[in-house]
Short mmCIF file of C-alpha atoms and ligand atoms in Angstrom, two decimals:
data_model
loop_
_atom_site.label_atom_id
_atom_site.label_comp_id
_atom_site.label_asym_id
_atom_site.label_seq_id
_atom_site.Cartn_x
_atom_site.Cartn_y
_atom_site.Cartn_z
CA MET E 1 -21.55 -9.29 19.06
CA THR E 2 -18.15 -10.91 18.28
CA PRO E 3 -18.35 -13.05 15.30
CA LEU E 4 -17.72 -16.74 15.98
CA GLY E 5 -13.91 -17.93 15.48
CA LEU E 6 -12.69 -14.59 16.18
CA ALA E 7 -13.75 -14.81 19.57
CA GLN E 8 -11.01 -16.89 20.37
CA ASP E 9 -8.32 -15.08 18.98
CA PRO E 10 -8.97 -11.11 20.39
CA ALA E 11 -5.73 -9.96 18.43
CA GLN E 12 -6.83 -11.06 14.90
CA GLU E 13 -10.03 -9.56 15.60
CA ALA E 14 -8.71 -6.29 16.73
CA ARG E 15 -6.40 -6.26 13.56
CA LEU E 16 -9.21 -7.17 11.84
CA LEU E 17 -11.16 -4.62 12.78
CA ALA E 18 -8.52 -1.71 12.51
CA ARG E 19 -8.32 -2.96 8.74
CA ILE E 20 -12.34 -2.51 8.20
CA VAL E 21 -12.06 0.99 9.77
CA GLU E 22 -8.57 1.79 7.48
CA THR E 23 -10.51 0.66 4.65
CA ILE E 24 -13.94 2.66 5.28
CA SER E 25 -12.21 5.67 6.23
CA ALA E 26 -9.56 5.72 3.31
CA GLY E 27 -11.46 8.70 1.42
CA LEU E 28 -14.83 9.13 0.10
CA ASP E 29 -14.14 7.93 -3.10
CA LEU E 30 -16.92 4.85 -3.39
CA ASP E 31 -15.01 3.07 -5.96
CA ALA E 32 -11.88 2.79 -3.66
CA ILE E 33 -13.50 1.89 -0.76
CA LEU E 34 -15.62 -0.56 -2.64
CA GLN E 35 -12.59 -2.27 -4.26
CA GLY E 36 -10.96 -2.25 -0.62
CA ILE E 37 -13.37 -3.94 0.87
CA ALA E 38 -13.53 -6.97 -1.84
CA ALA E 39 -9.99 -7.09 -1.50
CA LEU E 40 -10.31 -7.33 2.59
CA THR E 41 -13.22 -9.58 2.62
CA THR E 42 -11.86 -12.01 0.21
CA GLU E 43 -8.92 -12.58 2.38
CA THR E 44 -10.60 -12.15 5.47
CA THR E 45 -13.08 -15.33 4.41
CA GLN E 46 -10.42 -17.07 2.55
CA THR E 47 -13.06 -17.05 -0.79
CA ASP E 48 -11.67 -16.14 -4.29
CA VAL E 49 -13.91 -13.38 -5.63
CA CYS E 50 -16.03 -10.73 -3.82
CA PHE E 51 -19.23 -8.92 -5.28
CA VAL E 52 -20.45 -5.63 -3.75
CA TYR E 53 -24.14 -4.64 -5.23
CA LEU E 54 -25.28 -1.33 -4.03
CA LEU E 55 -28.91 -0.31 -4.26
CA ASP E 56 -29.76 2.04 -6.73
CA GLU E 57 -31.62 5.57 -6.19
CA THR E 58 -35.11 4.18 -6.94
CA GLY E 59 -34.39 1.13 -4.46
CA GLU E 60 -35.41 -1.11 -7.08
CA TRP E 61 -32.45 -2.13 -8.42
CA LEU E 62 -29.12 -3.62 -6.96
CA VAL E 63 -25.95 -2.28 -9.09
CA LEU E 64 -22.74 -4.39 -9.63
CA ARG E 65 -20.25 -1.37 -7.89
CA GLY E 66 -17.35 -2.93 -6.65
CA ALA E 67 -15.51 -6.64 -7.12
CA THR E 68 -12.19 -8.06 -6.65
CA PRO E 69 -10.06 -8.24 -10.16
CA PRO E 70 -10.85 -8.65 -13.10
CA PHE E 71 -14.72 -8.30 -12.29
CA HIS E 72 -14.31 -4.75 -10.83
CA ARG E 73 -14.28 -3.72 -14.62
CA MET E 74 -18.04 -4.96 -14.64
CA ALA E 75 -18.80 -2.27 -12.12
CA GLY E 76 -21.95 -0.35 -12.97
CA GLN E 77 -22.83 -2.85 -15.67
CA VAL E 78 -24.54 -5.73 -14.20
CA GLU E 79 -27.99 -4.96 -12.61
CA LEU E 80 -30.39 -7.26 -10.35
CA LYS E 81 -34.00 -6.39 -9.98
CA MET E 82 -35.05 -6.80 -6.29
CA GLY E 83 -35.61 -10.19 -5.79
CA GLU E 84 -33.86 -11.44 -8.79
CA GLY E 85 -30.84 -13.85 -8.23
CA VAL E 86 -29.30 -14.81 -4.77
CA SER E 87 -28.37 -11.31 -4.28
CA GLY E 88 -31.95 -9.98 -4.95
CA TRP E 89 -33.42 -12.78 -2.67
CA VAL E 90 -31.17 -11.57 -0.09
CA ALA E 91 -31.63 -7.86 -0.19
CA ALA E 92 -35.51 -8.24 -0.44
CA HIS E 93 -35.65 -10.77 2.59
CA GLY E 94 -32.76 -9.24 4.04
CA ARG E 95 -31.59 -12.15 5.01
CA PRO E 96 -28.27 -14.01 4.38
CA ALA E 97 -28.22 -16.99 1.88
CA VAL E 98 -25.49 -19.97 1.08
CA ILE E 99 -25.50 -22.24 -1.90
CA THR E 100 -22.86 -25.07 -1.35
CA ASP E 101 -22.69 -26.60 -4.93
CA ASP E 102 -25.32 -27.07 -7.66
CA LYS E 103 -26.09 -23.45 -7.96
CA HIS E 104 -28.21 -24.04 -11.17
CA ALA E 105 -30.70 -26.23 -8.81
CA ASP E 106 -31.45 -23.28 -6.64
CA GLN E 107 -34.50 -21.59 -7.68
CA ARG E 108 -32.97 -18.17 -6.68
CA TYR E 109 -30.22 -18.92 -8.86
CA LYS E 110 -29.61 -16.48 -12.01
CA HIS E 111 -26.63 -17.18 -14.27
CA LEU E 112 -25.41 -13.49 -15.40
CA PRO E 113 -23.60 -14.06 -18.65
CA ALA E 114 -21.68 -11.00 -18.24
CA LEU E 115 -19.83 -12.19 -15.17
CA GLY E 116 -19.21 -15.71 -16.76
CA ARG E 117 -18.72 -17.16 -13.02
CA GLU E 118 -19.41 -20.74 -14.23
CA ASP E 119 -15.99 -21.99 -12.56
CA LEU E 120 -17.30 -20.52 -9.03
CA THR E 121 -18.74 -23.43 -7.08
CA SER E 122 -19.89 -21.97 -3.72
CA MET E 123 -21.30 -18.85 -2.77
CA ALA E 124 -22.15 -16.83 0.58
CA CYS E 125 -24.33 -13.71 0.49
CA VAL E 126 -25.35 -11.23 3.22
CA PRO E 127 -27.22 -7.89 3.03
CA ILE E 128 -25.48 -5.11 4.06
CA LEU E 129 -27.85 -3.09 6.52
CA VAL E 130 -27.26 0.41 8.15
CA LYS E 131 -29.06 0.09 11.53
CA PRO E 132 -31.78 -0.50 12.33
CA HIS E 133 -33.01 -2.33 8.82
CA ARG E 134 -31.99 -0.04 5.83
CA LEU E 135 -30.89 -1.82 2.99
CA VAL E 136 -27.49 -0.49 1.23
CA GLY E 137 -26.78 -3.57 -0.52
CA VAL E 138 -25.44 -6.89 -0.75
CA LEU E 139 -21.97 -8.41 -0.10
CA ASN E 140 -21.41 -12.01 -1.67
CA VAL E 141 -18.51 -14.11 -1.77
CA HIS E 142 -17.63 -17.02 -3.89
CA THR E 143 -15.22 -19.97 -3.99
CA ARG E 144 -14.00 -22.08 -7.08
CA GLN E 145 -13.44 -25.34 -4.84
CA ARG E 146 -16.74 -26.38 -3.30
CA ARG E 147 -16.96 -24.97 0.71
CA GLU E 148 -19.97 -25.41 3.20
CA PHE E 149 -19.46 -22.45 4.39
CA THR E 150 -20.53 -22.40 8.22
CA ASP E 151 -22.96 -20.27 10.72
CA ALA E 152 -19.90 -18.86 11.84
CA ASP E 153 -18.14 -17.82 8.06
CA VAL E 154 -22.12 -16.37 7.22
CA GLN E 155 -21.84 -14.58 10.93
CA LEU E 156 -18.32 -13.03 10.12
CA LEU E 157 -19.64 -11.79 6.70
CA GLY E 158 -22.66 -10.32 8.13
CA TRP E 159 -20.41 -8.50 11.07
CA MET E 160 -18.00 -7.14 8.35
CA ALA E 161 -20.91 -6.19 6.07
CA GLY E 162 -22.90 -4.46 9.24
CA LEU E 163 -19.48 -2.43 10.03
CA MET E 164 -18.79 -1.27 6.64
CA ALA E 165 -22.42 -0.48 5.66
CA GLY E 166 -21.92 3.20 7.17
CA GLY E 167 -18.86 3.86 5.27
CA ILE E 168 -19.98 2.74 2.08
CA GLU E 169 -23.62 4.49 2.71
CA ASN E 170 -21.71 8.21 3.47
CA ALA E 171 -19.39 7.56 0.32
CA ARG E 172 -22.35 6.61 -1.90
CA LEU E 173 -24.29 9.77 -0.69
CA HIS E 174 -21.00 12.14 -1.12
CA ARG E 175 -20.62 10.74 -4.70
CA MET E 176 -24.26 11.08 -5.29
CA LEU E 177 -24.27 14.91 -4.28
CA ALA E 178 -21.19 15.69 -5.72
CA GLN E 179 -22.72 14.23 -9.36
CA ARG E 180 -26.10 16.21 -8.53
CA GLU E 181 -23.86 19.25 -8.00
CA ALA E 182 -22.24 18.74 -11.10
CA ALA E 183 -25.30 18.15 -12.82
CA MET E 184 -26.76 21.60 -11.10
CA GLU E 185 -23.58 23.57 -12.70
CA ARG E 186 -24.03 22.19 -16.29
CA PHE E 187 -27.65 22.63 -16.18
CA ALA E 188 -27.42 26.07 -15.42
CA GLU E 189 -24.72 26.70 -17.91
CA ARG E 190 -27.14 25.51 -20.20
CA ILE E 191 -30.13 26.97 -18.90
CA VAL E 192 -28.22 30.19 -19.90
CA LEU E 193 -27.75 28.93 -23.13
CA ALA E 194 -30.90 27.92 -23.95
CA GLN E 195 -32.30 31.12 -22.65
CA GLU E 196 -30.17 33.02 -25.38
CA THR E 197 -30.81 30.46 -28.05
CA GLU E 198 -34.66 30.45 -27.40
CA ARG E 199 -34.44 34.72 -27.21
CA ARG E 200 -32.72 34.49 -30.67
CA ARG E 201 -35.25 32.07 -32.15
CA LEU E 202 -38.30 34.24 -30.67
CA ALA E 203 -36.89 37.53 -32.21
CA GLY E 204 -36.23 35.86 -35.51
CA GLU E 205 -39.68 34.59 -35.32
CA ILE E 206 -41.26 37.86 -34.61
CA HIS E 207 -38.76 39.90 -37.11
CA ASP E 208 -39.18 37.55 -39.93
CA GLY E 209 -42.96 36.46 -39.55
CA ILE E 210 -45.38 37.65 -37.57
CA SER E 211 -43.97 41.39 -37.70
CA GLN E 212 -43.72 41.11 -41.48
CA ARG E 213 -46.97 40.07 -41.95
CA VAL E 214 -48.38 43.12 -39.84
CA VAL E 215 -46.55 45.29 -42.17
CA SER E 216 -48.23 44.33 -45.04
CA LEU E 217 -51.52 43.56 -43.23
CA SER E 218 -51.55 47.17 -42.65
CA PHE E 219 -50.57 47.95 -46.56
CA HIS E 220 -53.43 46.06 -47.43
CA LEU E 221 -55.51 47.94 -45.30
CA SER E 222 -54.44 51.31 -46.22
CA ALA E 223 -55.19 50.25 -50.05
CA ALA E 224 -58.29 49.19 -48.95
CA ALA E 225 -59.53 52.03 -47.06
CA ASP E 226 -58.05 54.42 -50.46
CA ALA E 227 -60.42 51.88 -52.71
CA LEU E 228 -63.56 51.90 -50.38
CA ALA E 229 -65.46 55.06 -51.91
CA THR E 230 -64.64 54.70 -55.67
CA LYS E 231 -63.54 50.90 -56.14
CA PRO E 232 -65.17 48.60 -53.34
CA ASP E 233 -64.57 45.66 -54.99
CA VAL E 234 -60.60 46.60 -55.06
CA ALA E 235 -61.54 47.42 -51.27
CA ALA E 236 -63.31 43.97 -50.37
CA HIS E 237 -60.31 42.08 -52.29
CA GLU E 238 -57.70 44.10 -50.19
CA ILE E 239 -59.57 43.14 -47.02
CA ALA E 240 -59.60 39.44 -47.47
CA GLU E 241 -56.04 39.87 -48.29
CA ALA E 242 -55.76 41.61 -45.13
CA GLN E 243 -57.84 38.90 -43.07
CA SER E 244 -55.75 35.89 -44.29
CA LEU E 245 -52.65 37.47 -43.32
CA ALA E 246 -54.41 38.31 -40.03
CA GLU E 247 -54.99 34.68 -39.89
CA ALA E 248 -51.57 33.95 -40.45
CA ALA E 249 -50.09 35.77 -38.18
CA LEU E 250 -52.12 34.38 -35.56
CA ASP E 251 -50.79 30.78 -36.46
CA GLU E 252 -47.37 31.77 -36.20
CA THR E 253 -47.94 33.45 -33.02
CA ARG E 254 -49.45 30.04 -31.60
CA PHE E 255 -46.31 28.34 -33.13
CA ALA E 256 -43.96 30.28 -31.25
CA ILE E 257 -45.52 30.10 -28.05
CA ALA E 258 -45.55 26.28 -28.55
CA GLY E 259 -42.07 26.29 -28.53
CA LEU E 260 -41.60 27.95 -25.73
CA HIS E 261 -43.96 25.85 -23.38
CA PRO E 262 -45.71 22.98 -23.96
CA PRO E 263 -49.51 24.19 -23.18
CA VAL E 264 -50.66 20.98 -23.85
CA LEU E 265 -49.24 19.80 -20.39
CA ASP E 266 -50.76 22.34 -18.34
CA ASP E 267 -54.34 21.37 -20.11
CA LEU E 268 -54.05 17.61 -20.61
CA GLY E 269 -51.51 16.59 -17.97
CA LEU E 270 -48.43 14.56 -18.65
CA ALA E 271 -50.20 10.98 -19.67
CA ALA E 272 -52.08 12.60 -22.48
CA SER E 273 -49.79 15.24 -23.53
CA LEU E 274 -47.05 12.34 -24.06
CA GLU E 275 -49.42 10.47 -26.07
CA SER E 276 -50.14 13.59 -27.79
CA LEU E 277 -46.86 14.14 -28.75
CA ALA E 278 -46.69 10.63 -30.00
CA ALA E 279 -49.60 11.26 -32.58
CA SER E 280 -47.79 14.30 -33.53
CA VAL E 281 -45.03 12.60 -35.31
CA PRO E 282 -46.34 12.61 -38.72
CA GLN E 283 -43.22 10.05 -40.29
CA LEU E 284 -43.73 7.15 -37.94
CA GLN E 285 -46.46 5.05 -36.14
CA ILE E 286 -45.85 5.30 -32.39
CA HIS E 287 -47.63 3.00 -30.08
CA ALA E 288 -48.20 5.31 -26.86
CA GLU E 289 -49.12 3.85 -23.56
CA ALA E 290 -48.80 6.45 -20.43
CA SER E 291 -50.83 6.02 -17.19
CA PRO E 292 -51.78 8.95 -15.34
CA CYS E 293 -49.40 9.95 -12.66
CA GLU E 294 -49.65 12.94 -9.83
CA LEU E 295 -46.01 15.09 -10.55
CA PRO E 296 -45.01 18.44 -9.85
CA ALA E 297 -45.12 20.67 -13.10
CA HIS E 298 -41.43 21.15 -13.18
CA VAL E 299 -40.84 17.18 -12.98
CA ALA E 300 -43.79 16.42 -15.80
CA THR E 301 -42.07 19.15 -17.69
CA SER E 302 -38.80 17.54 -17.74
CA VAL E 303 -40.20 14.42 -18.42
CA TYR E 304 -41.98 15.80 -21.73
CA ARG E 305 -38.87 17.22 -22.87
CA ILE E 306 -36.79 13.99 -22.28
CA ALA E 307 -39.70 12.22 -24.19
CA GLN E 308 -39.77 15.10 -27.20
CA GLU E 309 -35.67 14.67 -27.57
CA ALA E 310 -36.18 10.91 -27.69
CA LEU E 311 -38.98 11.38 -30.18
CA GLN E 312 -37.38 13.63 -32.16
CA ASN E 313 -33.87 11.29 -32.04
CA VAL E 314 -36.04 8.39 -33.55
CA VAL E 315 -37.47 10.44 -36.38
CA LYS E 316 -33.77 12.39 -37.12
CA HIS E 317 -31.59 9.21 -36.87
CA ALA E 318 -33.02 5.86 -36.55
CA GLY E 319 -34.89 5.42 -39.96
CA ALA E 320 -37.11 3.26 -37.69
CA THR E 321 -40.40 1.34 -38.91
CA ARG E 322 -41.88 0.98 -35.66
CA ALA E 323 -41.39 2.72 -32.31
CA ARG E 324 -43.05 2.67 -28.41
CA LEU E 325 -43.53 5.07 -26.15
CA ARG E 326 -44.52 3.92 -22.48
CA LEU E 327 -45.00 5.78 -18.98
CA GLN E 328 -45.54 3.86 -15.94
CA ALA E 329 -45.85 3.99 -12.21
CA HIS E 330 -44.67 1.39 -10.14
CA GLY E 331 -44.64 1.99 -6.48
CA ASP E 332 -42.53 4.93 -6.03
CA THR E 333 -40.68 4.47 -9.29
CA ILE E 334 -41.47 6.16 -12.46
CA THR E 335 -40.36 4.88 -15.69
CA LEU E 336 -40.53 6.50 -19.17
CA GLU E 337 -39.13 4.11 -22.04
CA VAL E 338 -39.07 4.98 -25.79
CA GLN E 339 -37.95 2.11 -27.86
CA ASP E 340 -37.43 2.16 -31.62
CA ASP E 341 -36.62 -0.71 -33.98
CA GLY E 342 -34.32 1.46 -36.29
CA LYS E 343 -30.51 1.37 -37.06
CA GLY E 344 -29.31 1.57 -33.72
CA PHE E 345 -25.96 2.82 -32.60
CA THR E 346 -22.67 2.86 -29.81
CA PRO E 347 -23.81 5.35 -26.65
CA ALA E 348 -20.34 5.69 -25.79
CA ASN E 349 -19.24 7.09 -29.03
CA ASN E 350 -22.12 9.64 -29.50
CA THR E 351 -21.22 13.65 -29.59
CA GLY E 352 -24.60 15.26 -29.78
CA TYR E 353 -25.97 17.70 -27.35
CA GLY E 354 -29.05 15.83 -26.98
CA LEU E 355 -28.42 12.82 -24.99
CA PRO E 356 -26.40 14.52 -22.27
CA GLY E 357 -29.00 17.20 -21.98
CA MET E 358 -31.45 14.33 -21.17
CA ARG E 359 -29.03 12.65 -18.85
CA GLU E 360 -28.68 15.86 -17.09
CA ARG E 361 -32.48 15.96 -16.60
CA ALA E 362 -32.62 12.51 -15.61
CA GLU E 363 -30.14 13.10 -12.49
CA LEU E 364 -31.94 16.69 -11.67
CA LEU E 365 -34.70 14.59 -11.13
CA GLY E 366 -32.64 12.12 -8.88
CA GLY E 367 -33.18 9.40 -11.43
CA THR E 368 -31.19 7.51 -14.41
CA LEU E 369 -31.16 7.54 -17.88
CA GLU E 370 -30.16 4.41 -19.67
CA VAL E 371 -29.48 4.14 -23.50
CA LYS E 372 -29.54 0.65 -24.65
CA SER E 373 -28.23 0.33 -28.31
CA HIS E 374 -26.50 -1.41 -30.81
CA PRO E 375 -26.15 -0.84 -34.52
CA GLY E 376 -28.51 -2.95 -36.33
CA GLN E 377 -30.43 -3.57 -33.05
CA GLY E 378 -32.53 -0.37 -32.22
CA THR E 379 -32.60 1.28 -29.36
CA LEU E 380 -34.42 1.74 -25.90
CA LEU E 381 -33.99 4.87 -23.64
CA ARG E 382 -35.17 4.15 -20.43
CA LEU E 383 -35.60 6.91 -17.73
CA ARG E 384 -36.17 5.88 -13.69
CA PHE E 385 -36.81 8.36 -10.98
CA PRO E 386 -38.50 8.43 -7.68
CA ALA E 387 -41.97 9.99 -7.88
CA SER E 388 -41.58 11.43 -4.28
CA GLN E 389 -38.32 13.82 -4.85
CA GLU E 390 -37.73 13.41 -0.96
CA GLN E 391 -36.81 9.81 -0.97
CA SER E 392 -34.15 10.07 -3.81
CA THR E 393 -31.42 9.21 -1.39
CA GLY E 394 -32.43 5.27 -2.15
CA ASN E 395 -33.73 4.45 1.14
CA LEU E 396 -35.33 1.15 1.13
CA SER E 397 -36.61 -0.37 4.91
CA VAL E 398 -36.01 -3.96 4.82
CA PRO E 399 -38.50 -5.51 7.67
CA PRO E 400 -36.97 -7.02 10.53
CA GLU E 401 -36.71 -10.94 10.89
N1 LIG O 1 -32.68 6.45 -31.85
C1 LIG O 1 -31.51 6.51 -32.24
N2 LIG O 1 -31.31 5.68 -33.14
C2 LIG O 1 -30.03 5.85 -33.93
N3 LIG O 1 -29.06 6.74 -33.51
C3 LIG O 1 -29.31 7.81 -32.63
C4 LIG O 1 -30.72 7.64 -31.84
N4 LIG O 1 -30.58 8.35 -30.33
C5 LIG O 1 -29.48 9.05 -30.95
N5 LIG O 1 -28.62 8.56 -31.73
C6 LIG O 1 -27.14 8.69 -32.48
O1 LIG O 1 -26.92 9.86 -30.87
C7 LIG O 1 -26.02 10.77 -31.62
C8 LIG O 1 -26.29 11.93 -30.63
O2 LIG O 1 -27.65 12.23 -30.47
P1 LIG O 1 -28.02 13.44 -29.62
O3 LIG O 1 -27.17 13.79 -28.10
O4 LIG O 1 -29.44 13.69 -29.19
O5 LIG O 1 -27.65 14.60 -30.51
P2 LIG O 1 -28.29 15.38 -32.20
O6 LIG O 1 -29.80 14.47 -32.20
O7 LIG O 1 -28.20 16.26 -31.92
O8 LIG O 1 -27.59 14.52 -33.35
C9 LIG O 1 -26.92 11.06 -32.73
O9 LIG O 1 -26.31 12.06 -33.83
C10 LIG O 1 -27.35 9.48 -33.35
O10 LIG O 1 -26.19 9.53 -34.14
MG1 LIG O 2 -31.13 14.48 -30.61
#
């Protein structure tokens, strides 16, 4: 499968092949590979700008991962839903697209203000597919001058994308595994710390609360025993005291247990537990909508903990008047959103333990945690992860044309 145009010049084709091989075998650093690919693509196709979008773990979002300067700085910050924009269309259909001019007249086009590329006129976009038909992402090139991309141009672009797909996929999987491994390590450290903290809390609760109550309960019972024969009214009073202490000890025991494991999860399932969690926040009216989804117990616990921490943050920090909690299942993707209309913050500057903990849990689920917030504009926290954990490597099949 020689690309048109290069067929006449085998030496040029060999040189290009060598450079592609050199670019994708330069190491396993995904950013460096994508940077190299963007540069090589613009040079080979004589275009001005190249963007490389990769499909994320959920298989529903295309995320900008590499580009020619200065756009490489936007890596990770621009995303398109499957089917959205020209790149989304190409990804969803598994077919190339060309726009010669007047992008705005093309129904597929979506202007992305973050990239501010109004001066770019023509574009060609091809899917990056690993054989036989698995989508890795989308490669697109733009020119400032009007250009009619020919079939040969598109074929060359598709040919390059096909050759580079395997290298990109390997580097992406390598990065994902490395991130998961790091998350596992951090998580393991945290588990040990959390276990110690939890044991200390429990010891404190048993010592200061429950055992104190049992000690005084025993005093009251002795006093009752002493008074029983001679002063029955005193004995009755002591027994009533003992009874209320027994009730208090029972309440405290329940509270200590609830802190260890949310018992509602086992009884009600995740959706109802989240609704009950939202209803248990007395300070704030929280609108909760949770659709039932079948998840393994450890996954449900992680989602519950993330929601719990997110709501605690709303109560502790946001000063919100309204908040919303939503759990949805869409195809294979589960989404949890916690949104408030409070004072907002700059996520990059935060120094707490809660958010990193939530992010680690999200990574272990093979998913992502986004925090969208600005001072004065409320906060949206979004967890997305694949319901079937085996598919969390981000595979998606594109039907053959
Ligand atoms: N919903 C929110 N609204 C406003 N600020 C928030 C919100 N969530 C988090 N923050 C800010 O981010 C910081 C870090 O949060 P987190 O990591 O959970 O740590 P902690 O809650 O222990 O402070 C908080 O101290 C707060 O300043
Ligand atoms: Mg917190």
